[in-house]
Coordinates of C-alpha atoms and ligand atoms in Angstrom, one line a residue:
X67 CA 0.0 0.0 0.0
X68 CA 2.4 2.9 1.2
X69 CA 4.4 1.7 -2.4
X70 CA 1.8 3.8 -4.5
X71 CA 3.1 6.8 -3.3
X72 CA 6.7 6.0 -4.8
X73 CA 8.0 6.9 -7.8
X74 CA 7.1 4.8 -11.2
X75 CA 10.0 2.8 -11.1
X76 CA 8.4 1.2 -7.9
X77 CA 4.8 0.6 -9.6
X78 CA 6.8 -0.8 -12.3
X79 CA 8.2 -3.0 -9.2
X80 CA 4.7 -4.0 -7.9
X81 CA 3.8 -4.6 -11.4
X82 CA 6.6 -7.6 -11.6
X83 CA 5.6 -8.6 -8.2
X84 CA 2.4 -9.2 -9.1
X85 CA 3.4 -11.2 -12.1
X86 CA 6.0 -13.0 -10.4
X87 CA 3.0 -14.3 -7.5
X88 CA 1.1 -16.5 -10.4
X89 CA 4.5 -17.6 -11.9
X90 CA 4.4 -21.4 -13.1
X91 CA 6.6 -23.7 -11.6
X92 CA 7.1 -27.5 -12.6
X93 CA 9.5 -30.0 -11.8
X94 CA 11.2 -30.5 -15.2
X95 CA 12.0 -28.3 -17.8
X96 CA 12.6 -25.0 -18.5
X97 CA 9.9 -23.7 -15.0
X98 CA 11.7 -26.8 -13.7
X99 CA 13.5 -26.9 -10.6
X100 CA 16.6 -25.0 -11.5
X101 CA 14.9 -22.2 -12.6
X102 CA 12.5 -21.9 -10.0
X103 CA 14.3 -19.0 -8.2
X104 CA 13.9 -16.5 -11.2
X105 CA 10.7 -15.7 -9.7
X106 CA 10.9 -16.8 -6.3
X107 CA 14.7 -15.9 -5.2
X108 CA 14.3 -18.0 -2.0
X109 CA 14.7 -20.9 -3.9
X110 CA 17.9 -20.0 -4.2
X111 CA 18.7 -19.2 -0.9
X112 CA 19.7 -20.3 2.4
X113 CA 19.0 -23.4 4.6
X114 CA 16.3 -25.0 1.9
X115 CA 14.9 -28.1 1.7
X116 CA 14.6 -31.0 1.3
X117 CA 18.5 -32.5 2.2
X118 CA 20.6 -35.5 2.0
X119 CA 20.4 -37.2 5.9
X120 CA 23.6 -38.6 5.7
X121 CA 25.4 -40.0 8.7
X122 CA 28.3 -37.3 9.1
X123 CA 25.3 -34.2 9.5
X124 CA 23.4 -36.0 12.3
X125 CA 23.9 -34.9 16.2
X126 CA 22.3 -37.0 18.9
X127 CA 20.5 -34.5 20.8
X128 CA 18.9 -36.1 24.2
X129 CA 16.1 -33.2 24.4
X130 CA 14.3 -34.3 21.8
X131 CA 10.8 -35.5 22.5
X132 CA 9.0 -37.6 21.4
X133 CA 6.3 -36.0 18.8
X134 CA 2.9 -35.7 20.6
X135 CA -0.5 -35.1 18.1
X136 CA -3.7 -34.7 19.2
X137 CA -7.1 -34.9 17.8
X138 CA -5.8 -36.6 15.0
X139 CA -8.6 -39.1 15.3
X140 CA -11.3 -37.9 13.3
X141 CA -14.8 -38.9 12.8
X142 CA -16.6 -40.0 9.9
X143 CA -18.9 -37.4 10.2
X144 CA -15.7 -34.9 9.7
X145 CA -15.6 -33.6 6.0
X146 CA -12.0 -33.4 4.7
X147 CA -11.1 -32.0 0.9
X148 CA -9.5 -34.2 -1.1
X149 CA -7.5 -31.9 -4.3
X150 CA -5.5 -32.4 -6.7
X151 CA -3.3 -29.0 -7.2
X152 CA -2.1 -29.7 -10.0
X153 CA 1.6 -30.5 -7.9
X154 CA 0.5 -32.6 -5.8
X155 CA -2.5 -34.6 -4.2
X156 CA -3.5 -33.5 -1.1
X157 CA -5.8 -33.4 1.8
X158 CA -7.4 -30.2 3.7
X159 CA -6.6 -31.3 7.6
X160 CA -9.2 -29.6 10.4
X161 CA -6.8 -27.0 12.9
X162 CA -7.9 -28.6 15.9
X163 CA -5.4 -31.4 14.9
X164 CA -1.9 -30.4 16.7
X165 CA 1.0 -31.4 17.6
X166 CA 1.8 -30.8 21.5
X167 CA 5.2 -31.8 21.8
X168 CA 7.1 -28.5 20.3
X169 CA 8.3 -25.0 21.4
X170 CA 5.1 -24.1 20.0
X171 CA 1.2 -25.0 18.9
X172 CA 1.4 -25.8 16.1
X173 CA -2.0 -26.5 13.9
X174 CA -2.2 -28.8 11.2
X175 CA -3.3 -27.7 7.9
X176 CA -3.0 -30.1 4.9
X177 CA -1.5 -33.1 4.0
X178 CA 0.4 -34.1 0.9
X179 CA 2.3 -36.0 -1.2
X180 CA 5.4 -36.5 -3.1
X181 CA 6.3 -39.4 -5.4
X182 CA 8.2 -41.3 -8.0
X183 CA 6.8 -42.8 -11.6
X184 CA 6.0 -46.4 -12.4
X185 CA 8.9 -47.2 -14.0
X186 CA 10.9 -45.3 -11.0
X187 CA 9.5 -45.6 -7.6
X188 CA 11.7 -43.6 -6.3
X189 CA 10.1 -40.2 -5.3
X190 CA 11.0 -38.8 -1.9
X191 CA 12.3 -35.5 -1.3
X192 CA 14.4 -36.4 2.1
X193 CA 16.7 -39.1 1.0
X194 CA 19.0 -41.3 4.0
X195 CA 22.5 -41.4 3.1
X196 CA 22.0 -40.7 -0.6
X197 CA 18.7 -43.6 -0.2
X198 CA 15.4 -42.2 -2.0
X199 CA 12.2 -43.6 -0.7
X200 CA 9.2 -44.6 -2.9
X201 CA 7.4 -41.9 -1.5
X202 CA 7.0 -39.1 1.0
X203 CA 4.0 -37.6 3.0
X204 CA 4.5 -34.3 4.3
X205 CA 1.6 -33.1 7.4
X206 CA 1.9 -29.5 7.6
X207 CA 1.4 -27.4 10.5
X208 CA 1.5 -23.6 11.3
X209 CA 2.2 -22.0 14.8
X210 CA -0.8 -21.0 16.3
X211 CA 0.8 -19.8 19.3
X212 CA 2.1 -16.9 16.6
X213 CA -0.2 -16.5 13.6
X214 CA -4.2 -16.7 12.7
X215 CA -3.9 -19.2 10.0
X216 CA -0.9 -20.4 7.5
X217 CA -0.8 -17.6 5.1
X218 CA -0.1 -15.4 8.2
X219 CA 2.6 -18.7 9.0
X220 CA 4.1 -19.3 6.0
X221 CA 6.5 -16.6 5.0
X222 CA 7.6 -16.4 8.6
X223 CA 10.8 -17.6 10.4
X224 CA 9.0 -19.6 13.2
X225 CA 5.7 -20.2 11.0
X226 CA 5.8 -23.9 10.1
X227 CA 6.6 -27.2 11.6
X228 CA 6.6 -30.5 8.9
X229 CA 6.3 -33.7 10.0
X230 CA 8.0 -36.0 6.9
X231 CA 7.4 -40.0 6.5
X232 CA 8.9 -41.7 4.1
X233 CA 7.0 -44.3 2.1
X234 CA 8.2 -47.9 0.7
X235 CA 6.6 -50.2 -1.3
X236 CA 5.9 -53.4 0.4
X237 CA 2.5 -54.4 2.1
X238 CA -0.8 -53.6 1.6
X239 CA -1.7 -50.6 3.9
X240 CA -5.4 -49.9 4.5
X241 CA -5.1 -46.3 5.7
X242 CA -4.1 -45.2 2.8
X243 CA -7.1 -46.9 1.0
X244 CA -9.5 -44.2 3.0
X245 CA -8.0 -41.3 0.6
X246 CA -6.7 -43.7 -2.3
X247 CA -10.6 -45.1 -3.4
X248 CA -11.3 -41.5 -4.6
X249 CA -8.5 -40.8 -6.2
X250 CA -10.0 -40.8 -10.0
X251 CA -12.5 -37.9 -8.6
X252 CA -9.5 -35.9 -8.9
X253 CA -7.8 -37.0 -12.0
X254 CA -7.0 -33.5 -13.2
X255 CA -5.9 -29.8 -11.5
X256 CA -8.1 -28.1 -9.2
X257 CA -10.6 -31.0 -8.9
X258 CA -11.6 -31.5 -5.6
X259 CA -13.9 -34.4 -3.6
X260 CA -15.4 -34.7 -0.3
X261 CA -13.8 -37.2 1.9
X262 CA -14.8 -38.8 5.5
X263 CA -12.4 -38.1 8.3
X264 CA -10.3 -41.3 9.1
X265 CA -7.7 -42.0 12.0
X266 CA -4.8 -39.9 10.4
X267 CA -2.6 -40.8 12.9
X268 CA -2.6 -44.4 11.1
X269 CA -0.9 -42.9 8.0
X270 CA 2.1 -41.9 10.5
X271 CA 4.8 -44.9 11.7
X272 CA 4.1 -46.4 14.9
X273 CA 7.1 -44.9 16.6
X274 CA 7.3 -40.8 16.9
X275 CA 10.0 -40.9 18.9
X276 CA 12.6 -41.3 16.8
X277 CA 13.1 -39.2 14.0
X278 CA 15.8 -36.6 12.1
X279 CA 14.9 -32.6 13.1
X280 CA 16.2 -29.5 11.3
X281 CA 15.9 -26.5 10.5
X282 CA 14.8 -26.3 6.4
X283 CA 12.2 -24.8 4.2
X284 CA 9.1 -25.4 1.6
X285 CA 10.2 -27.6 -0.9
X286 CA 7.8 -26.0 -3.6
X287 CA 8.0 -22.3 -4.7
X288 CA 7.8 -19.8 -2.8
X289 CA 10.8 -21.9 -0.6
X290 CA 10.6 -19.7 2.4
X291 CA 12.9 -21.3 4.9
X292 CA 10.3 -21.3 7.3
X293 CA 10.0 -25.3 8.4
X294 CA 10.8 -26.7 11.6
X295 CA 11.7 -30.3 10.2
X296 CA 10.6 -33.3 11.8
X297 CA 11.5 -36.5 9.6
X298 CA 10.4 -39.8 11.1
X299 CA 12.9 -42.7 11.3
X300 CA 11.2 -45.1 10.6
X301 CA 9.4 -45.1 6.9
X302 CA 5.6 -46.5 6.3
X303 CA 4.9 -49.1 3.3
X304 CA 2.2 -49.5 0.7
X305 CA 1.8 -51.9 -2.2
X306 CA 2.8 -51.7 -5.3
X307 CA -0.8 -51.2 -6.6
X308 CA -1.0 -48.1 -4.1
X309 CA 1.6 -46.8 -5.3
X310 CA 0.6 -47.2 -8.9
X311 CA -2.6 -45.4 -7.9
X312 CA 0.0 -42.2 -6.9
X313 CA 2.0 -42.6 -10.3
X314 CA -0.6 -43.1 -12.9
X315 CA -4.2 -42.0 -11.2
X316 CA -3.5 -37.7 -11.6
X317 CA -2.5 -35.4 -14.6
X318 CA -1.4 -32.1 -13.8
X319 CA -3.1 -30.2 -16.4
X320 CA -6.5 -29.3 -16.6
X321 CA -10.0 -31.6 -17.6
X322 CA -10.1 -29.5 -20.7
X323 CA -6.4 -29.2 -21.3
X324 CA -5.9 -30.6 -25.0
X325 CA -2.4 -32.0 -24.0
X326 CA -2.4 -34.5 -20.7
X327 CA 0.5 -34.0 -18.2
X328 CA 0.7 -37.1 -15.4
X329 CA 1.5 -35.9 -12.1
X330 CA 4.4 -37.6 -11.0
X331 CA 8.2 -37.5 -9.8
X332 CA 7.2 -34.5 -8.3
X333 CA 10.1 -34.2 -5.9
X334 CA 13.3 -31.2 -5.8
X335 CA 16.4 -32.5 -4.9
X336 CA 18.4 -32.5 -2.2
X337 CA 19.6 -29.4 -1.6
X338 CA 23.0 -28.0 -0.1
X339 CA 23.4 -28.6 4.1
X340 CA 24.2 -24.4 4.3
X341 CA 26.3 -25.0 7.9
X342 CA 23.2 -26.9 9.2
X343 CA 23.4 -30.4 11.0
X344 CA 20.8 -32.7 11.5
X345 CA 19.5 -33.3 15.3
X346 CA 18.6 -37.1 15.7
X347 CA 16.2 -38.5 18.8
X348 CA 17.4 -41.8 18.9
X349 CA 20.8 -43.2 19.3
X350 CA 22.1 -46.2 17.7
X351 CA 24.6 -48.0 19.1
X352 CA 28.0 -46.8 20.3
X353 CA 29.0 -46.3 16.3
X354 CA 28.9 -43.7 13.7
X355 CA 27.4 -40.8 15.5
X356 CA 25.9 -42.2 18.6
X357 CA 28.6 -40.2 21.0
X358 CA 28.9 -37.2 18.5
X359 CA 26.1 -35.0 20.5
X360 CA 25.6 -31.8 20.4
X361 CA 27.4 -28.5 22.3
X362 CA 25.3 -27.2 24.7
X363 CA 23.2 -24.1 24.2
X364 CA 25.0 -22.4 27.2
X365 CA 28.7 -22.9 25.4
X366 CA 27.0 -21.1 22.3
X367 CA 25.7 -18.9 24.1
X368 CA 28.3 -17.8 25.7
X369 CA 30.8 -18.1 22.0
X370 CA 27.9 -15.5 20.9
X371 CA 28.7 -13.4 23.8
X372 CA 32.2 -13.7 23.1
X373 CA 32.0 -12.2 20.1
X374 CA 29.7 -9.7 20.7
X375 CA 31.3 -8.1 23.8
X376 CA 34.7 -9.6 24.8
X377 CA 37.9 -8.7 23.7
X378 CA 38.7 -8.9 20.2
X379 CA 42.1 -7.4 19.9
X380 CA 43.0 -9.8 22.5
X381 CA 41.2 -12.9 21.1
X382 CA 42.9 -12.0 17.3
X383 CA 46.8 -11.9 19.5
X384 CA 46.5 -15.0 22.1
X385 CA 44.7 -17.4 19.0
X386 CA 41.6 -18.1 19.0
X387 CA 40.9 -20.7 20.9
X388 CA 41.4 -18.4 24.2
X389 CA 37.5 -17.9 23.6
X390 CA 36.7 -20.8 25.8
X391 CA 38.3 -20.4 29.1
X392 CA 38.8 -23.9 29.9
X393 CA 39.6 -25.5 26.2
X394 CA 36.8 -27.5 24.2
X395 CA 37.3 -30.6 25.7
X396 CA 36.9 -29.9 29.0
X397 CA 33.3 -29.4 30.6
X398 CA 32.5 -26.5 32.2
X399 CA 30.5 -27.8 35.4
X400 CA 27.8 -25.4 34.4
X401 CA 27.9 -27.5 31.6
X402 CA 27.6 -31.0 33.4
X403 CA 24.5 -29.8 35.6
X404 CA 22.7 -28.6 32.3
X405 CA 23.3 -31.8 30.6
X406 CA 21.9 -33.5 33.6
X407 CA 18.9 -31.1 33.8
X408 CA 18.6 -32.2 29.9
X409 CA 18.4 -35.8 30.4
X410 CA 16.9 -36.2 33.7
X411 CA 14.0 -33.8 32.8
X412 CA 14.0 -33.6 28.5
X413 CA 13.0 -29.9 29.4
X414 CA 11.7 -27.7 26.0
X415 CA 14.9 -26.0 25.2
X416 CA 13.1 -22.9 25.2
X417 CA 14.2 -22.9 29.0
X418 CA 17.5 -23.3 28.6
X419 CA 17.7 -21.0 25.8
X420 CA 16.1 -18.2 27.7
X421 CA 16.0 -15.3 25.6
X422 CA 15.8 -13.0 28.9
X423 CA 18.8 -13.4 29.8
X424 CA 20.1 -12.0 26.7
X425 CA 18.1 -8.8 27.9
X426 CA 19.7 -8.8 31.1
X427 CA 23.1 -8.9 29.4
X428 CA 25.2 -6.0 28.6
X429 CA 25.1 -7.7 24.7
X430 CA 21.9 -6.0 24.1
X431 CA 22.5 -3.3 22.6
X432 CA 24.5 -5.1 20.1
X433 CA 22.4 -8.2 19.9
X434 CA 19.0 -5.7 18.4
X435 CA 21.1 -5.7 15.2
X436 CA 20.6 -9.9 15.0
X437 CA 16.9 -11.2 14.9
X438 CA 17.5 -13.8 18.1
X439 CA 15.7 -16.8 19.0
X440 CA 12.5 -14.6 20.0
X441 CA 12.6 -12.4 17.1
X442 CA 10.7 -13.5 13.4
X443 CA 12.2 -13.0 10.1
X444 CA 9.5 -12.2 7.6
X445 CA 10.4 -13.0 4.0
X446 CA 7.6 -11.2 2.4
X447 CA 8.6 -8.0 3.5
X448 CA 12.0 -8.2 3.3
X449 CA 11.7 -9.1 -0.3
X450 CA 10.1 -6.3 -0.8
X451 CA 12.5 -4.4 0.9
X452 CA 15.6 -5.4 -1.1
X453 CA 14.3 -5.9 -4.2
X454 CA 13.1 -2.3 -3.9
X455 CA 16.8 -1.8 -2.8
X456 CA 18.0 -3.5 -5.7
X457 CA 15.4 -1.7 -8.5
X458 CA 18.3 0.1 -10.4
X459 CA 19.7 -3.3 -11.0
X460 CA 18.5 -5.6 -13.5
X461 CA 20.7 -8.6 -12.6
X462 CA 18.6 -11.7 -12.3
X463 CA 20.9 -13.3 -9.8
X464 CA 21.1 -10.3 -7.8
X465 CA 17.6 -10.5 -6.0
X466 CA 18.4 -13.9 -5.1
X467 CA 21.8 -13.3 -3.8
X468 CA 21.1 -10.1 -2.1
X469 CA 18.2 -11.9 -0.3
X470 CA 20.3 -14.8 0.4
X471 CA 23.5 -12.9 2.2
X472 CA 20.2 -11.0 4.4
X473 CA 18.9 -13.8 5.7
X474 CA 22.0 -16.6 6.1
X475 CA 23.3 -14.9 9.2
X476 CA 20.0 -14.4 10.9
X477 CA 19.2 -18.1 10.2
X478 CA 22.6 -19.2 10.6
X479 CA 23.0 -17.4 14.4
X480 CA 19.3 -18.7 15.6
X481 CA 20.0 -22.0 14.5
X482 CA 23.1 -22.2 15.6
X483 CA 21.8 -21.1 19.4
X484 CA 19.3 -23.8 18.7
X485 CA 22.1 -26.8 18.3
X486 CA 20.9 -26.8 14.7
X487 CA 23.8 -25.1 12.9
X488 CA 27.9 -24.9 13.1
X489 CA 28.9 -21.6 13.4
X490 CA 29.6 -19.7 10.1
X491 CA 32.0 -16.8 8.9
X492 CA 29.5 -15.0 7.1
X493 CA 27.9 -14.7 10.5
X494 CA 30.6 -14.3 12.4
X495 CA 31.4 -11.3 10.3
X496 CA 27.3 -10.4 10.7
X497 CA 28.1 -10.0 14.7
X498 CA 31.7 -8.4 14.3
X499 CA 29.8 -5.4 12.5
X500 CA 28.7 -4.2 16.0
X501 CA 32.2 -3.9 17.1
X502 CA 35.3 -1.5 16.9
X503 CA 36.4 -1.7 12.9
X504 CA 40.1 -2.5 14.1
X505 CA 39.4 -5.2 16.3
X506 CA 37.1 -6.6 14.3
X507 CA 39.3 -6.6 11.5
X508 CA 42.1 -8.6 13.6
X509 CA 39.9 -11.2 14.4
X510 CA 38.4 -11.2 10.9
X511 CA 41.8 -11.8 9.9
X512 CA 43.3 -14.8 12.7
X513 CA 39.4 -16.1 11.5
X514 CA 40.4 -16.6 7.9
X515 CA 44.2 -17.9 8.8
X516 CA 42.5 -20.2 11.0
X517 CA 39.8 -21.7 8.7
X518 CA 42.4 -21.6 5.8
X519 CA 44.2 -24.0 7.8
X520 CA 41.1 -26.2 8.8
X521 CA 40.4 -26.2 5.2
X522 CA 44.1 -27.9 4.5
X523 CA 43.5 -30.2 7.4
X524 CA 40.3 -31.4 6.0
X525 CA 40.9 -31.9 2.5
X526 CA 42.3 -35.1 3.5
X527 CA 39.2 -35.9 4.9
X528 CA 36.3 -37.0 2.4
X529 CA 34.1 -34.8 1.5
X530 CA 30.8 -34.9 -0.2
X531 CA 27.5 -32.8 -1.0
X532 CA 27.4 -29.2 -2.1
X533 CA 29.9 -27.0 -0.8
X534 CA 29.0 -23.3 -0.4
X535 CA 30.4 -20.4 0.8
X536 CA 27.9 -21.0 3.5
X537 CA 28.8 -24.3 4.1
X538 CA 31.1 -22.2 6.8
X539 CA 33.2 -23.8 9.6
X540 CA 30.8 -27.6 8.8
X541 CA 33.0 -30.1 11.8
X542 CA 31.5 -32.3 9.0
X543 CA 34.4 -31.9 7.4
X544 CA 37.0 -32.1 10.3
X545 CA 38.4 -34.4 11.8
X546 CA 35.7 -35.8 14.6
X547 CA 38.5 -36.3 17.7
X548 CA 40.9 -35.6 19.1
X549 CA 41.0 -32.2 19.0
X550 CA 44.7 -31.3 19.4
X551 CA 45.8 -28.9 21.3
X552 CA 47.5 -27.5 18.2
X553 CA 44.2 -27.1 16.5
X554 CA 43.5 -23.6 15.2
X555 CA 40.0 -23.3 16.6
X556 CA 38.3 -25.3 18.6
X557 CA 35.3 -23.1 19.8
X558 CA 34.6 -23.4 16.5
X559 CA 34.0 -27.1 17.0
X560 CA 31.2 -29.5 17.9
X561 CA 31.9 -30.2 22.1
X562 CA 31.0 -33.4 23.2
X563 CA 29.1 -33.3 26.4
X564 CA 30.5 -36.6 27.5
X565 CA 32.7 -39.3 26.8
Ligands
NAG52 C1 -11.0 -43.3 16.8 O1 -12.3 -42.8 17.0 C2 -13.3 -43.8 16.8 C3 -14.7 -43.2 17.0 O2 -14.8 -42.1 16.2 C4 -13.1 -45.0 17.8 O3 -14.1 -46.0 17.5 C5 -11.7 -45.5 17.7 O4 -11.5 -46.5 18.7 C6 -10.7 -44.4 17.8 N1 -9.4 -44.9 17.5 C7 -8.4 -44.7 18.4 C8 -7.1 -45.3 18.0 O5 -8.5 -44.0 19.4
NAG53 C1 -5.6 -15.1 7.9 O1 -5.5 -14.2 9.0 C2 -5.4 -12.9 8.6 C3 -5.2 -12.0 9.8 O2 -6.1 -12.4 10.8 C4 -6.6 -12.5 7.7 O3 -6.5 -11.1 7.3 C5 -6.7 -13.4 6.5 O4 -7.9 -13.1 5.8 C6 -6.7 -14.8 6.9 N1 -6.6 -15.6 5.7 C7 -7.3 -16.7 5.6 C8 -7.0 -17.5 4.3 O5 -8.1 -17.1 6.4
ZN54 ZN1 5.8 -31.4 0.5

């Protein structure tokens, strides 16, 4: 609204804008994939979705709860809107379904579903250690602790939680059947049927309690990296013939459409890790990652404060490590009684995380220039605010990278003091903005020495998956222990809270 008053050049802006809402997107060709951030930039942005799980991301994290839903049991009576979008097939879910178990409400809005073809049944978007399911169902949720309904949700930083299963083909399953039977009602785009409520929670694996969390985004256009990830261990099966009823039932052009389009392998890829790690619930044996657990939210905590407020000329001279008082790979007992406090009680990490005592802090005044765990990033509005920024330029690639550097520290630094993220340089570099130039510049400087040499150190160790400029200070890449004392940066560094 307060654009109109601008000069042409911004009605000419709002013009695109408008034409960029209703911009097709497909999953091949030239609106494919690769092409979808020409008119929505997100897509090619930061901490996206959906992503390789592979073994060397994950981090056992003890808090994790088991997920909790409620009222997913509907009656028959309960009218639910079976569509066919003309991506996807999905179901309209009622809001008083929830799950309990978060941060945050969070209402359930719609179901749907991503797939392979017959002659591939491989379809997923979340893929285990490079492994593609047959299928995936994807139960969205807004926070209704935060917002009205999802379009309030979706654009924002906190705004979604997505609880993933992975399908395989294997037996019969009769849930599925309740939604499957009507599936030639909705043969083409925008058709929609009636459907009787059914036990949803059936379509979910029988355990909740173990599953892969991060922090991601849409995996459809607009991409807003607004998803709180939940992807279940454990995947569901269906038969062949159900899966055949995915893969050959739906077109995604219209009834009166001259030329037929089936709907299927209508998946993105995986996309790049962006700093992130993967939080696991479960831990499997004594092997690959089950005593490679997170650093505690009070170690990153205090790194943050570090940086914000502490010494910098001092850090850059006596090496960087000096930022933890003790070294990494002793435990602070602070430390020790949290991670008791953690186990003993699973608390919501909201209460260790507890954004007052940022305000008590003499950091404040630094920290209002970093959107914290409290604050909301809202991607509508800051597109809108950079590519108004941006309207002398004409570079496609500039929207998309402008938006990108705006949001990556913001999402890096309230991940990060979520356990869900290494730290990054871009970020770093975000914070050090707040401080004296010099300083800042010394420790910019020891920074880069330092990663220049953990990148040496780990190019003997294998590497694979995108690498970014994002993909930042990733232990993923380092060596897992020991941590010699000779290493240039251990804060940097995953801690282990035991042994
Ligand atoms: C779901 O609700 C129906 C009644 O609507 C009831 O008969 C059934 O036992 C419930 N199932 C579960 C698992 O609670
Ligand atoms: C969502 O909520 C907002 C704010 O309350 C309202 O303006 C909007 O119309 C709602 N949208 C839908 C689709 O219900
Ligand atoms: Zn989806």
């Amino acid at each position: 609204m307060g654009c109109l008053r601008f000069t042409p050049i911004v009605v000419l802006q709002l013009t695109l804008c408008s034409v960029l809402q209703g911009a097709k997107w497909k999953y091949s060709g030239p609106e494919g994939e690769h092409h979808w951030s020409k008119h929505y930039p997100y897509c090619g942005g930061a901490f996206q979705s959906p992503i390789d799980i592979k073994s060397e991301l994950l981090r056992f994290d003890p808090t994790l709860r088991p997920i909790e839903v409620q009222n997913y049991n509907l009656s028959l009576n309960e009218q639910l809107t079976l569509g066919n979008n003309g991506h996807s097939l999905q179901i309209s879910l009622p809001s008083k379904m929830h799950i309990s178990s978060l941060r945050h409400r969070y209402n359930a809005a719609q179901l749907h579903f991503h797939w392979g073809s017959s002659g591939r049944p491989a379809g997923s978007e979340h893929t285990v250690n490079s492994k593609q399911y047959a299928a995936e169902m994807h139960v969205v949720h807004y926070n209704s602790d935060k917002y009205a309904n999802i379009s309030m949700a979706v654009d924002k930083s906190d705004g979604l939680a997505v609880l993933g299963v992975l399908i395989e083909i294997g037996e019969f399953n009769p849930a599925f059947e309740q939604f499957l039977k009507f599936i030639n009602g909705v043969k083409y785009r925008d058709q929609k049927v009636q459907v009787s409520g059914f036990n949803i929670r059936t379509l979910l694996p029988a355990r909740l309690d173990e599953y892969y969390r991060y922090d991601g985004s849409l995996t459809t256009p607009p991409c807003y990296p607004s998803v709180l990830w939940t992807v279940f261990r454990n995947p569901v099966a269906i038969s062949q013939k159900q899966f055949f009823s995915f893969a050959t039932a739906l077109y995604s052009s219209y009834a009166q459409d001259s030329a037929t389009a089936l709907l299927h392998s209508n998946y993105r890829k995986p996309q790049p890790a962006d700093s992130r790690v993967v939080l696991v619930s479960f831990k499997e044996g004594r092997g690959l990652y089950g005593t490679h657990t997170v650093t505690s939210p009070f170690t990153r905590k205090r790194i943050i404060q570090q940086l914000l407020v502490g010494d910098l000329a001092d850090l850059a001279d006596e090496g960087l490590y000096q930022l933890l008082p003790s070294g990494s790979q002793k435990l602070h007992a602070d430390e020790r009684n949290e991670l008791k406090d953690m186990q003993n009680l699973a608390k919501p990490k909201q209460q260790l995380l507890n954004p007052s005592l940022w305000k008590k802090s003499q950091t404040n005044r630094y920290v209002g220039k970093l959107a914290l765990a409290e604050d909301t990033l809202c991607y509508g509005s800051l597109k809108q605010r950079v590519s108004h920024q941006l309207r002398h330029s004409h570079a496609e690639n500039e929207l998309v990278q402008a938006l990108r550097d705006a949001v990556f520290p913001e999402l890096n630094l309230k991940s990060y003091l979520d356990c869900k993220s290494d730290l990054a340089l871009p970020t770093i570099r975000h914070i050090l903005r707040g401080r004296p130039t010099d300083e800042a510049f010394e420790l910019d400087r020891s920074l880069t020495k330092a990663l220049m040499n953990q990148r040496k150190t780990s190019a003997a160790v294998k590497q694979n998956g995108p690498v970014t400029k994002y993909g930042g200070l990733s232990p993923a890449t380092a060596p897992r222990k020991p941590l010699s004392k000779d290493y240039p940066h251990p804060w940097l560094l995953p801690m282990e809270w035991e042994d």
